[in-house]
Tab-separated table of N, CA, C and O in Angstrom:
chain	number	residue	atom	x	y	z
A	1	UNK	N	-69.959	17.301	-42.317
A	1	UNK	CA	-70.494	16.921	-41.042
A	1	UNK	C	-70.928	15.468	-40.998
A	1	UNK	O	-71.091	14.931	-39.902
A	2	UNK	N	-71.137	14.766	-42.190
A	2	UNK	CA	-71.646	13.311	-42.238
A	2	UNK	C	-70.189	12.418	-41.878
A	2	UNK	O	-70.262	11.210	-42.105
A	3	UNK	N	-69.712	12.611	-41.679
A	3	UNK	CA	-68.427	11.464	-41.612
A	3	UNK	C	-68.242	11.872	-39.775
A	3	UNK	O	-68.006	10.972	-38.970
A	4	UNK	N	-68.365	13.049	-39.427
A	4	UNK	CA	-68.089	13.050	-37.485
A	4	UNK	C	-68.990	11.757	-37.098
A	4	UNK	O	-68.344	10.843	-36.585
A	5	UNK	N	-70.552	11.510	-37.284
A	5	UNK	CA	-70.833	10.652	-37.100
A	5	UNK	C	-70.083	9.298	-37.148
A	5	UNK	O	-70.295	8.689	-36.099
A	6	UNK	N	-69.286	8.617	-37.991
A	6	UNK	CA	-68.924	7.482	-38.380
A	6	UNK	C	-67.766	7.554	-37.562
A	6	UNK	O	-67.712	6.643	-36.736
A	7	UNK	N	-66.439	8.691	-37.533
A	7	UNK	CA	-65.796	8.591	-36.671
A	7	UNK	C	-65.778	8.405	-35.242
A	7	UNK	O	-64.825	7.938	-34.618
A	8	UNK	N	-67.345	8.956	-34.538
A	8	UNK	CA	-67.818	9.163	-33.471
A	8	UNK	C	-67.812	7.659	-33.003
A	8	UNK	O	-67.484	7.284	-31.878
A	9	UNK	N	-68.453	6.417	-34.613
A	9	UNK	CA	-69.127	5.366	-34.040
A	9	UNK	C	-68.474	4.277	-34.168
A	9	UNK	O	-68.977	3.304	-33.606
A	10	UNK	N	-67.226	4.071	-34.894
A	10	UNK	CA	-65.717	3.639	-34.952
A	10	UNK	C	-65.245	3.755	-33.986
A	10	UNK	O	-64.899	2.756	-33.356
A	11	UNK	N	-65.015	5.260	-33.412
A	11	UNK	CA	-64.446	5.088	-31.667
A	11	UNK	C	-65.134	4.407	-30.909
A	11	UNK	O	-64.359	3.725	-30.238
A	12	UNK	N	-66.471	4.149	-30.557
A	12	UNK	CA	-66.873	3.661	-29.710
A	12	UNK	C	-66.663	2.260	-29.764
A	12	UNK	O	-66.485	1.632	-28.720
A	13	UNK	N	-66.667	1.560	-31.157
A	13	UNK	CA	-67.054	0.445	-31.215
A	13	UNK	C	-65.646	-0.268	-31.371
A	13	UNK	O	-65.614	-1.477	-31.601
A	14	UNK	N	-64.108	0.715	-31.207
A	14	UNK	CA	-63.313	0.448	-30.755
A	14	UNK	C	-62.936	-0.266	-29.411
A	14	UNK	O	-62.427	-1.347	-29.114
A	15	UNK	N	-63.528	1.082	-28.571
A	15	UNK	CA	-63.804	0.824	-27.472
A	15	UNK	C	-63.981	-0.401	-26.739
A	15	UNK	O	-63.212	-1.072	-26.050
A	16	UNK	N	-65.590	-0.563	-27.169
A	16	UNK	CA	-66.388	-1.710	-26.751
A	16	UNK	C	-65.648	-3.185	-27.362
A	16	UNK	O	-65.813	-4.163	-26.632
A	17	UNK	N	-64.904	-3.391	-28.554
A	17	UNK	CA	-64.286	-4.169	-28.569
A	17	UNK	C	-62.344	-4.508	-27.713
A	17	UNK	O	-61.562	-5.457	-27.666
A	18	UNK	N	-62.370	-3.370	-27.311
A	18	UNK	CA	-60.933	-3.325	-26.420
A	18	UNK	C	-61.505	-3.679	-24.890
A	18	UNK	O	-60.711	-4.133	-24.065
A	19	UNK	N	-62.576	-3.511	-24.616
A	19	UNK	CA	-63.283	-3.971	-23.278
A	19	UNK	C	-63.511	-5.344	-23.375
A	19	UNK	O	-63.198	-6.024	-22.398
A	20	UNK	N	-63.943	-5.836	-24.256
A	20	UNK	CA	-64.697	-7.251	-24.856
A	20	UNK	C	-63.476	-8.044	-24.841
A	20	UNK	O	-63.650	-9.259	-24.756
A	21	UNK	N	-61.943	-7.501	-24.923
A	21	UNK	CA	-61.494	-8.593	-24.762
A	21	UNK	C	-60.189	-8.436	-23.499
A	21	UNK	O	-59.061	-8.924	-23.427
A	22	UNK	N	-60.774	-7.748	-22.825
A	22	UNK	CA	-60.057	-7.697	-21.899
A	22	UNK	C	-60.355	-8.888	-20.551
A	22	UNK	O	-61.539	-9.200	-20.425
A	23	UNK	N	-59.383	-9.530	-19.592
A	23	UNK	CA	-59.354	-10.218	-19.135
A	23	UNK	C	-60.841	-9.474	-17.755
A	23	UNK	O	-61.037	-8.277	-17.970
A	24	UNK	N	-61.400	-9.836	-17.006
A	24	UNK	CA	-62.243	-10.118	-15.651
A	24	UNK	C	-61.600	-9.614	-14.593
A	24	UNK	O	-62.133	-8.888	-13.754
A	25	UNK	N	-60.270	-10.025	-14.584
A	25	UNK	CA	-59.556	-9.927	-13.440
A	25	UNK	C	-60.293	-10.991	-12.381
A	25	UNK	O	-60.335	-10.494	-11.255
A	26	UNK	N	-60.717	-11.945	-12.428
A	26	UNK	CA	-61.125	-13.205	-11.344
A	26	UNK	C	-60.023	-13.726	-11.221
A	26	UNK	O	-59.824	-14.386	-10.201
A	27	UNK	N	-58.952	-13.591	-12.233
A	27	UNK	CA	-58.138	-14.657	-11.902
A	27	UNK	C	-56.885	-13.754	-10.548
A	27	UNK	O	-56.585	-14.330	-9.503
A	28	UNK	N	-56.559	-12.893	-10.765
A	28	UNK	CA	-55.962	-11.923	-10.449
A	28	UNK	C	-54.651	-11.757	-10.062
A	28	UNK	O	-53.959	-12.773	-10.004
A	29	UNK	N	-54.077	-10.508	-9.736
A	29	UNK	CA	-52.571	-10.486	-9.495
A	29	UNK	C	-51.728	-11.275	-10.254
A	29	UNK	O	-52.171	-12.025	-11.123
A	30	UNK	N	-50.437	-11.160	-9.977
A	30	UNK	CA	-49.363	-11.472	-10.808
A	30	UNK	C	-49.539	-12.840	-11.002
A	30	UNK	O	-50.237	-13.346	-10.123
A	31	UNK	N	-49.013	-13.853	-12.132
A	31	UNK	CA	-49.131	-15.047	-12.348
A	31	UNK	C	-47.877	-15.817	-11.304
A	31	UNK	O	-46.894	-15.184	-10.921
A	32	UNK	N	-48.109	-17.177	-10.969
A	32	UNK	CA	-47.059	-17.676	-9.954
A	32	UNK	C	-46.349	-18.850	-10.505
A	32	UNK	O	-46.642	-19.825	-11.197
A	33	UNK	N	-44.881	-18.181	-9.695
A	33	UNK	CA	-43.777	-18.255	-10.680
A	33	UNK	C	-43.181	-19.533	-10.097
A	33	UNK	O	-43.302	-19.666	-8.879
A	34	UNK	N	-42.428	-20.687	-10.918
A	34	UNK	CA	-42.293	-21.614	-10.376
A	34	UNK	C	-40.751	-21.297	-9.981
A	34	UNK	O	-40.402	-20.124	-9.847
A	35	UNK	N	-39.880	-22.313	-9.807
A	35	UNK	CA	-38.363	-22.483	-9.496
A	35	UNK	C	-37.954	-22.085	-10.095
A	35	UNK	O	-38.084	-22.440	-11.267
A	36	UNK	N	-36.946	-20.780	-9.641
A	36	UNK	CA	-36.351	-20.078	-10.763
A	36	UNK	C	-34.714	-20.807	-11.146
A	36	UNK	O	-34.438	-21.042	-9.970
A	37	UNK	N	-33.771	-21.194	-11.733
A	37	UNK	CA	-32.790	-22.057	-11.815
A	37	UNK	C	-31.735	-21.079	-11.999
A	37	UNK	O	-31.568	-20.454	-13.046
A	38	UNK	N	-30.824	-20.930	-10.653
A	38	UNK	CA	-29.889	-20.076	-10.955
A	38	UNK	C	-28.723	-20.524	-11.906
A	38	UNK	O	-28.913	-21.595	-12.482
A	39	UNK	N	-27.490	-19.834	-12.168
A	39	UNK	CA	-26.804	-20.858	-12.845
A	39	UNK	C	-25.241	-20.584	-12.233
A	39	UNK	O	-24.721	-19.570	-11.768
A	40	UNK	N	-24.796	-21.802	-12.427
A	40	UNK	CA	-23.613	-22.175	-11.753
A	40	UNK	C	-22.705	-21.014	-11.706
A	40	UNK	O	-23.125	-19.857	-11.750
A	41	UNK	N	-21.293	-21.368	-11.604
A	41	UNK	CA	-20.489	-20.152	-10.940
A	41	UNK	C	-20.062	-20.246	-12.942
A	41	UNK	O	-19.929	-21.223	-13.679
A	42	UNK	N	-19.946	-18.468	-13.267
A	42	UNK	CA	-19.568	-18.307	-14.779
A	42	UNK	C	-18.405	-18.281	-15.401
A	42	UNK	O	-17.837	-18.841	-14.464
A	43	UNK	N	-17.627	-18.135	-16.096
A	43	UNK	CA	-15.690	-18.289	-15.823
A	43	UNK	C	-15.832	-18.245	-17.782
A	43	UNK	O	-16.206	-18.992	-18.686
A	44	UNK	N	-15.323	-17.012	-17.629
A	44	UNK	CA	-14.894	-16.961	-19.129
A	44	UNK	C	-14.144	-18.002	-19.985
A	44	UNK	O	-14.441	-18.196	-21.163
A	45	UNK	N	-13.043	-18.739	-19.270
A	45	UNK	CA	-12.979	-19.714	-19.854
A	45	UNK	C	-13.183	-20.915	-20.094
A	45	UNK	O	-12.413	-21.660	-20.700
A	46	UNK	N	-14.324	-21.217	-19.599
A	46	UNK	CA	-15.302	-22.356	-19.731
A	46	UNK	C	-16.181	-21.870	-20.974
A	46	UNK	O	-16.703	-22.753	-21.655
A	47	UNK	N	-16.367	-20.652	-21.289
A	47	UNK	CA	-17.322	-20.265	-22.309
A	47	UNK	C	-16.678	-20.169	-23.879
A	47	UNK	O	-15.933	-19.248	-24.215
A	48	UNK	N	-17.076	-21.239	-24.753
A	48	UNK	CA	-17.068	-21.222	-25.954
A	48	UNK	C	-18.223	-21.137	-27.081
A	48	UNK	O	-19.324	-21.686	-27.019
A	49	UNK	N	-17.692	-20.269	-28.194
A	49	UNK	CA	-18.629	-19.941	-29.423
A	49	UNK	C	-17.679	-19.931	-30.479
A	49	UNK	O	-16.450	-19.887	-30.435
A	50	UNK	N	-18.389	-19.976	-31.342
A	50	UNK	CA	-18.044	-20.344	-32.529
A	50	UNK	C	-17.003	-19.258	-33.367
A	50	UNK	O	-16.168	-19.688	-34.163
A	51	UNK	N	-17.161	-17.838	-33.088
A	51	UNK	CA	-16.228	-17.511	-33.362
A	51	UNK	C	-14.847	-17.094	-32.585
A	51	UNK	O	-14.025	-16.210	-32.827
A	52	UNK	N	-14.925	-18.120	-31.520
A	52	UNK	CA	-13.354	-18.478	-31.207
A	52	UNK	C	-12.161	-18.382	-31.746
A	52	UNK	O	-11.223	-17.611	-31.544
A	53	UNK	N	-12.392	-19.671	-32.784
A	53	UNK	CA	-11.653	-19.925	-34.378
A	53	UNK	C	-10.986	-18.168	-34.755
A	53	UNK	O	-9.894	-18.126	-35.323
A	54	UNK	N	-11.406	-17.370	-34.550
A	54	UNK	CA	-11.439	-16.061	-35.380
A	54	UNK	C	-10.448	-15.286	-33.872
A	54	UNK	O	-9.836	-14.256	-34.158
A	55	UNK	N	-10.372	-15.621	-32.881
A	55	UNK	CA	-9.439	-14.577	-31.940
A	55	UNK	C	-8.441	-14.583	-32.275
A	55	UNK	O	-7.988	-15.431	-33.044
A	56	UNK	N	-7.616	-13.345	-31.646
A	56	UNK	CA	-6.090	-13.723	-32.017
A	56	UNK	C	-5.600	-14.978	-30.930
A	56	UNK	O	-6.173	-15.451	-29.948
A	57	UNK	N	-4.405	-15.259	-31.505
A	57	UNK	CA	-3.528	-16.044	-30.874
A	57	UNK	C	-3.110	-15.496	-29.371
A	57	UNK	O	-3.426	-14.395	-28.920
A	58	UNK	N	-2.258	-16.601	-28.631
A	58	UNK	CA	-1.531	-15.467	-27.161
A	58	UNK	C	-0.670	-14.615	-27.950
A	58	UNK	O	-0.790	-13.413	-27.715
A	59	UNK	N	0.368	-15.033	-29.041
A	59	UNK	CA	1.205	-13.668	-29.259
A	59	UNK	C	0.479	-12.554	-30.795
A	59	UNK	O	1.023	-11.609	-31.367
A	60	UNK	N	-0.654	-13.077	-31.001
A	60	UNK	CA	-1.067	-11.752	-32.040
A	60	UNK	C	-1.778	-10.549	-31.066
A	60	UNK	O	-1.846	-9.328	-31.211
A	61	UNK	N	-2.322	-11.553	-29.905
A	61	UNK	CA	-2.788	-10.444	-28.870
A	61	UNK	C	-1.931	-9.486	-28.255
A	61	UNK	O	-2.255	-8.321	-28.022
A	62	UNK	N	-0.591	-10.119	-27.943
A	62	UNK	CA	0.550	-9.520	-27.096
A	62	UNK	C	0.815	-8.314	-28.654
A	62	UNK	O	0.517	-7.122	-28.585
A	63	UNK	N	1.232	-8.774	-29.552
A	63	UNK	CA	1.660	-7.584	-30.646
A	63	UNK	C	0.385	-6.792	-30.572
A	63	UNK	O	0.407	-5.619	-30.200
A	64	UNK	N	-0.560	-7.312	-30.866
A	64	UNK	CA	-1.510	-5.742	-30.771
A	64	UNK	C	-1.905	-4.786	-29.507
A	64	UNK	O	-2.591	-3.764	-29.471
A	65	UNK	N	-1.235	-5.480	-28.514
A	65	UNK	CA	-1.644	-4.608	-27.324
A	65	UNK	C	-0.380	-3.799	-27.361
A	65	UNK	O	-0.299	-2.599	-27.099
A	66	UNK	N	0.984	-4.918	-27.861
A	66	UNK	CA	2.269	-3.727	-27.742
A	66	UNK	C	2.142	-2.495	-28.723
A	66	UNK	O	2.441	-1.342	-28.413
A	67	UNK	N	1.577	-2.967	-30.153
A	67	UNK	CA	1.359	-1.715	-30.698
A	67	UNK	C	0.104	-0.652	-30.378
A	67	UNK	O	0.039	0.445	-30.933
A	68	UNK	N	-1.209	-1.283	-29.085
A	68	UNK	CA	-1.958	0.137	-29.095
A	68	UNK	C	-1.448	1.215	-27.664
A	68	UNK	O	-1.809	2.340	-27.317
A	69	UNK	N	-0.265	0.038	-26.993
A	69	UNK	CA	0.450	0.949	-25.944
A	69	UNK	C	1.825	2.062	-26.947
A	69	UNK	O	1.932	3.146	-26.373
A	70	UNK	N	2.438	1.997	-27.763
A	70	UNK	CA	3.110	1.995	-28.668
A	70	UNK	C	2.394	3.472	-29.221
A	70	UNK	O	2.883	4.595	-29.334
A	71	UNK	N	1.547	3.150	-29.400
A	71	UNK	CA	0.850	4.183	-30.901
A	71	UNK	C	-0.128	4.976	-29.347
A	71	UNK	O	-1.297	4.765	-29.670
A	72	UNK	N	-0.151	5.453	-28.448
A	72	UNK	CA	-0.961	5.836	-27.510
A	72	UNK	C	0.406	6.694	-26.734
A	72	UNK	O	0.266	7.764	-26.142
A	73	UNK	N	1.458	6.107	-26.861
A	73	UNK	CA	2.743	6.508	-25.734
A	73	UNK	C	3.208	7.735	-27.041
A	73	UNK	O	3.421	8.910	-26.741
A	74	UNK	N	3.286	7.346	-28.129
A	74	UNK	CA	3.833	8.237	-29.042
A	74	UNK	C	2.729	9.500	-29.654
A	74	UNK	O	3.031	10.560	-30.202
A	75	UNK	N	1.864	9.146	-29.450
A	75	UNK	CA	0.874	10.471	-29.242
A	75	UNK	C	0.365	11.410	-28.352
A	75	UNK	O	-0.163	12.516	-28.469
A	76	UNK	N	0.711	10.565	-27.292
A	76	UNK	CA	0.985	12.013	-25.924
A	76	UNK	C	1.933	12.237	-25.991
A	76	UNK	O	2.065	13.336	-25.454
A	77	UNK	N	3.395	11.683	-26.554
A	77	UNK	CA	4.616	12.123	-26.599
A	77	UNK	C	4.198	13.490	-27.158
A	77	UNK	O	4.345	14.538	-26.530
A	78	UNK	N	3.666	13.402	-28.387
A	78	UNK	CA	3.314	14.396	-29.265
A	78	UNK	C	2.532	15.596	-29.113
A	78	UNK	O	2.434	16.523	-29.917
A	79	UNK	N	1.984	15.466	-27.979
A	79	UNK	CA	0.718	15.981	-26.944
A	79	UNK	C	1.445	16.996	-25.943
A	79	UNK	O	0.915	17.911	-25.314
A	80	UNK	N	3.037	16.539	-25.951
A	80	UNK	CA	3.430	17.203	-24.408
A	80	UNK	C	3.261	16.157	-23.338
A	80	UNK	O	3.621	16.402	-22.186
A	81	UNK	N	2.853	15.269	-23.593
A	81	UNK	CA	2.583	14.518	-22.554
A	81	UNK	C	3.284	13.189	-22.546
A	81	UNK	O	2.738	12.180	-22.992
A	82	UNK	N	5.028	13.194	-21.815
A	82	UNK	CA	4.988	12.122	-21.694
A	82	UNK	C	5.812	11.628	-20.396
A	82	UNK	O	6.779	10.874	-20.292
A	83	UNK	N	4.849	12.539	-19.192
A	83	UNK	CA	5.367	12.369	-17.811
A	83	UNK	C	5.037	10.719	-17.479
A	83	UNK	O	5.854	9.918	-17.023
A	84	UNK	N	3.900	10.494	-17.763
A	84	UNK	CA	3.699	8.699	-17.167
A	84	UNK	C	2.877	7.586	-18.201
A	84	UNK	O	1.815	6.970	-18.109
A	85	UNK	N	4.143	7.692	-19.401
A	85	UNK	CA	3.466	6.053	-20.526
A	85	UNK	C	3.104	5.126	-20.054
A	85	UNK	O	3.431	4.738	-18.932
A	86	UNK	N	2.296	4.536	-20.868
A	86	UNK	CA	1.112	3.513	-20.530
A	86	UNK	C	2.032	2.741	-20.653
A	86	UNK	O	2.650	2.590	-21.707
A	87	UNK	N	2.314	1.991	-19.344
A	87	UNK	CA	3.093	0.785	-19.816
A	87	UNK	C	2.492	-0.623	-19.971
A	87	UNK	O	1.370	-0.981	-19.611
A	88	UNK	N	3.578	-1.456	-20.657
A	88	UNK	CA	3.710	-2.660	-21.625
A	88	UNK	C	3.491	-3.560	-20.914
A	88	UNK	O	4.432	-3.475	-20.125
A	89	UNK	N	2.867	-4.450	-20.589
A	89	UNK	CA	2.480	-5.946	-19.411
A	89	UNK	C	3.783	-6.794	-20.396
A	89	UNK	O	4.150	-6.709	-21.568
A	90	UNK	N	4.178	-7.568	-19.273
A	90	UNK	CA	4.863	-8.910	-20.088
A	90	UNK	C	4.050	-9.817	-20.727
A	90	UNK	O	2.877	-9.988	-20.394
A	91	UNK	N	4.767	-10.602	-21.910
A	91	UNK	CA	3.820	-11.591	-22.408
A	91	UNK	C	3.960	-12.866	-21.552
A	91	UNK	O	4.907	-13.542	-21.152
A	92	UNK	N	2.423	-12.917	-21.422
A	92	UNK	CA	2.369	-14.374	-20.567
A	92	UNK	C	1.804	-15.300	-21.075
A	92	UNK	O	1.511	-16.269	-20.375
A	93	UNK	N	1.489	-15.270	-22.427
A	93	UNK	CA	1.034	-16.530	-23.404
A	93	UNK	C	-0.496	-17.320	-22.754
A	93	UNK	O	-0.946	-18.455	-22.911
A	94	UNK	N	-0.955	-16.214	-22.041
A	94	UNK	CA	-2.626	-16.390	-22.235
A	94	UNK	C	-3.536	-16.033	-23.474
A	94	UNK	O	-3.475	-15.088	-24.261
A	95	UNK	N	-4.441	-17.152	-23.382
A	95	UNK	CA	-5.816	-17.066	-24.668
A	95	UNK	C	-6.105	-16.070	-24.302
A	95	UNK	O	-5.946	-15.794	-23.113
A	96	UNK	N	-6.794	-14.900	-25.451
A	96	UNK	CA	-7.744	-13.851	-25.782
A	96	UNK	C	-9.106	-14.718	-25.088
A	96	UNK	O	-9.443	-15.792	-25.584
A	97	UNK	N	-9.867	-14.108	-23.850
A	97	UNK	CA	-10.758	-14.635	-23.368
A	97	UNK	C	-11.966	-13.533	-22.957
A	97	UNK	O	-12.857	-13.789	-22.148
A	98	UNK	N	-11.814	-12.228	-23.691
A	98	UNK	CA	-12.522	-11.819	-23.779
A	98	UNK	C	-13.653	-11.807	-24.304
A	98	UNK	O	-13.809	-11.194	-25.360
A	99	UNK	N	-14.939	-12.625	-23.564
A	99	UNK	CA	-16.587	-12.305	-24.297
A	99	UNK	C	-17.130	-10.950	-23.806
A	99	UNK	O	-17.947	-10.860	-22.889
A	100	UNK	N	-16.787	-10.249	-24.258
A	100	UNK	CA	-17.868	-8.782	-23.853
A	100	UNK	C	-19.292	-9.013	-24.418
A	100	UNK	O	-20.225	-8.323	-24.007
A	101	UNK	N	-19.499	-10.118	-25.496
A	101	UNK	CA	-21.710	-9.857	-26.029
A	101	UNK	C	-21.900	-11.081	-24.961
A	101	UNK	O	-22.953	-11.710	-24.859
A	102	UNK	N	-21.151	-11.239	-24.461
A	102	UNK	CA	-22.223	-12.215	-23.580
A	102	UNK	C	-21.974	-11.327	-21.495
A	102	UNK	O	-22.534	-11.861	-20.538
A	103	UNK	N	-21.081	-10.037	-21.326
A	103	UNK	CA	-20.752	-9.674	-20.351
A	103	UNK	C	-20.765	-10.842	-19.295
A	103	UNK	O	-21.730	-11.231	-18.637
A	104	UNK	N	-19.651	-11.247	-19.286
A	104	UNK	CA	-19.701	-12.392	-18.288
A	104	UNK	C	-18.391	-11.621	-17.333
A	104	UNK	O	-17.400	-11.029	-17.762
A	105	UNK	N	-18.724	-11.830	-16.182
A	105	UNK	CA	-17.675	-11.766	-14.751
A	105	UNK	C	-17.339	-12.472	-13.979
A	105	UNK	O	-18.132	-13.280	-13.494
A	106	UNK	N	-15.751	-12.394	-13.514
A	106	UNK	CA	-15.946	-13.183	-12.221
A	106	UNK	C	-16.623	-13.224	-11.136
A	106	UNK	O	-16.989	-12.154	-10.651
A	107	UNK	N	-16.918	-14.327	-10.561
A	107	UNK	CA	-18.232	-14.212	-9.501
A	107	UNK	C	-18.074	-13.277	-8.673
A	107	UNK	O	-19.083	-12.650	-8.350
A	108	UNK	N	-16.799	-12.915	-8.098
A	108	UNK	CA	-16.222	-12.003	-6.979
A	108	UNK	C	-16.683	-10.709	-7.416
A	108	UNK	O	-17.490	-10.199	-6.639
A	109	UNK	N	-16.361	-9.951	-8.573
A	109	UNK	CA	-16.929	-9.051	-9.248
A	109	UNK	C	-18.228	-8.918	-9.195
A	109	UNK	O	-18.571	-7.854	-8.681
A	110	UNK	N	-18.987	-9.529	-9.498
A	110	UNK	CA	-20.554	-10.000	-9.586
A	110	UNK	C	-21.116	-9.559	-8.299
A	110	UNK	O	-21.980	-8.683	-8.343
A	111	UNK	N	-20.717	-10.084	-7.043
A	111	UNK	CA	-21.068	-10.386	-5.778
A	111	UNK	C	-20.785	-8.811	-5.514
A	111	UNK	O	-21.793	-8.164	-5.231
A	112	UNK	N	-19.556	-8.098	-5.566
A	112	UNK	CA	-19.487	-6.921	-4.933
A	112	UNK	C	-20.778	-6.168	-5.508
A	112	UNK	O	-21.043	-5.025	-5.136
């Protein structure tokens, strides 16, 4: 029974120090916010990082997309399924410009 006391007087003096440093509220409501700076229009390919260096090429991209349409068409083949294959885009010798960690969109996208 000697220690309820001490716990009793620990809580309080918890307490009284979580009050002690709590703000008055004189100052009050939300703090005020200055100019917020929007930012220009975003365009994936204006955006560079460092591991750039590391994308594929335009045609290592084109081979790996032909082989995951490739390896996707021949497994629904396998499935029974091969009323409508994923088809093959032509190669058009565009950069890999995909940033997905930074989710960037076109503005049009954005706006809808």
């Amino acid at each position: 029974m000697t220690a309820l006391p001490r716990v009793v007087g620990a809580v309080a003096l918890l307490a009284l120090t979580m009050c002690a440093c709590s703000t008055s509220g004189a100052e009050g409501g939300e703090p005020k916010l200055g100019s917020v700076p929007t930012p220009g229009h975003l365009d994936a390919a204006q955006i560079t990082t460092p591991l750039d260096a590391y994308l594929p090429s335009p045609e290592e991209n084109y081979t790996l997309k032909k082989a995951r349409v490739l390896l996707v068409n021949s497994c629904m083949r396998e499935l029974g399924y091969a009323q409508n294959p994923q088809p093959l885009s032509r190669f058009s010798g565009e950069a890999y410009l995909e940033h997905g960690e930074f989710l960037v969109v076109p503005l049009e996208q954005a706006e809808r």
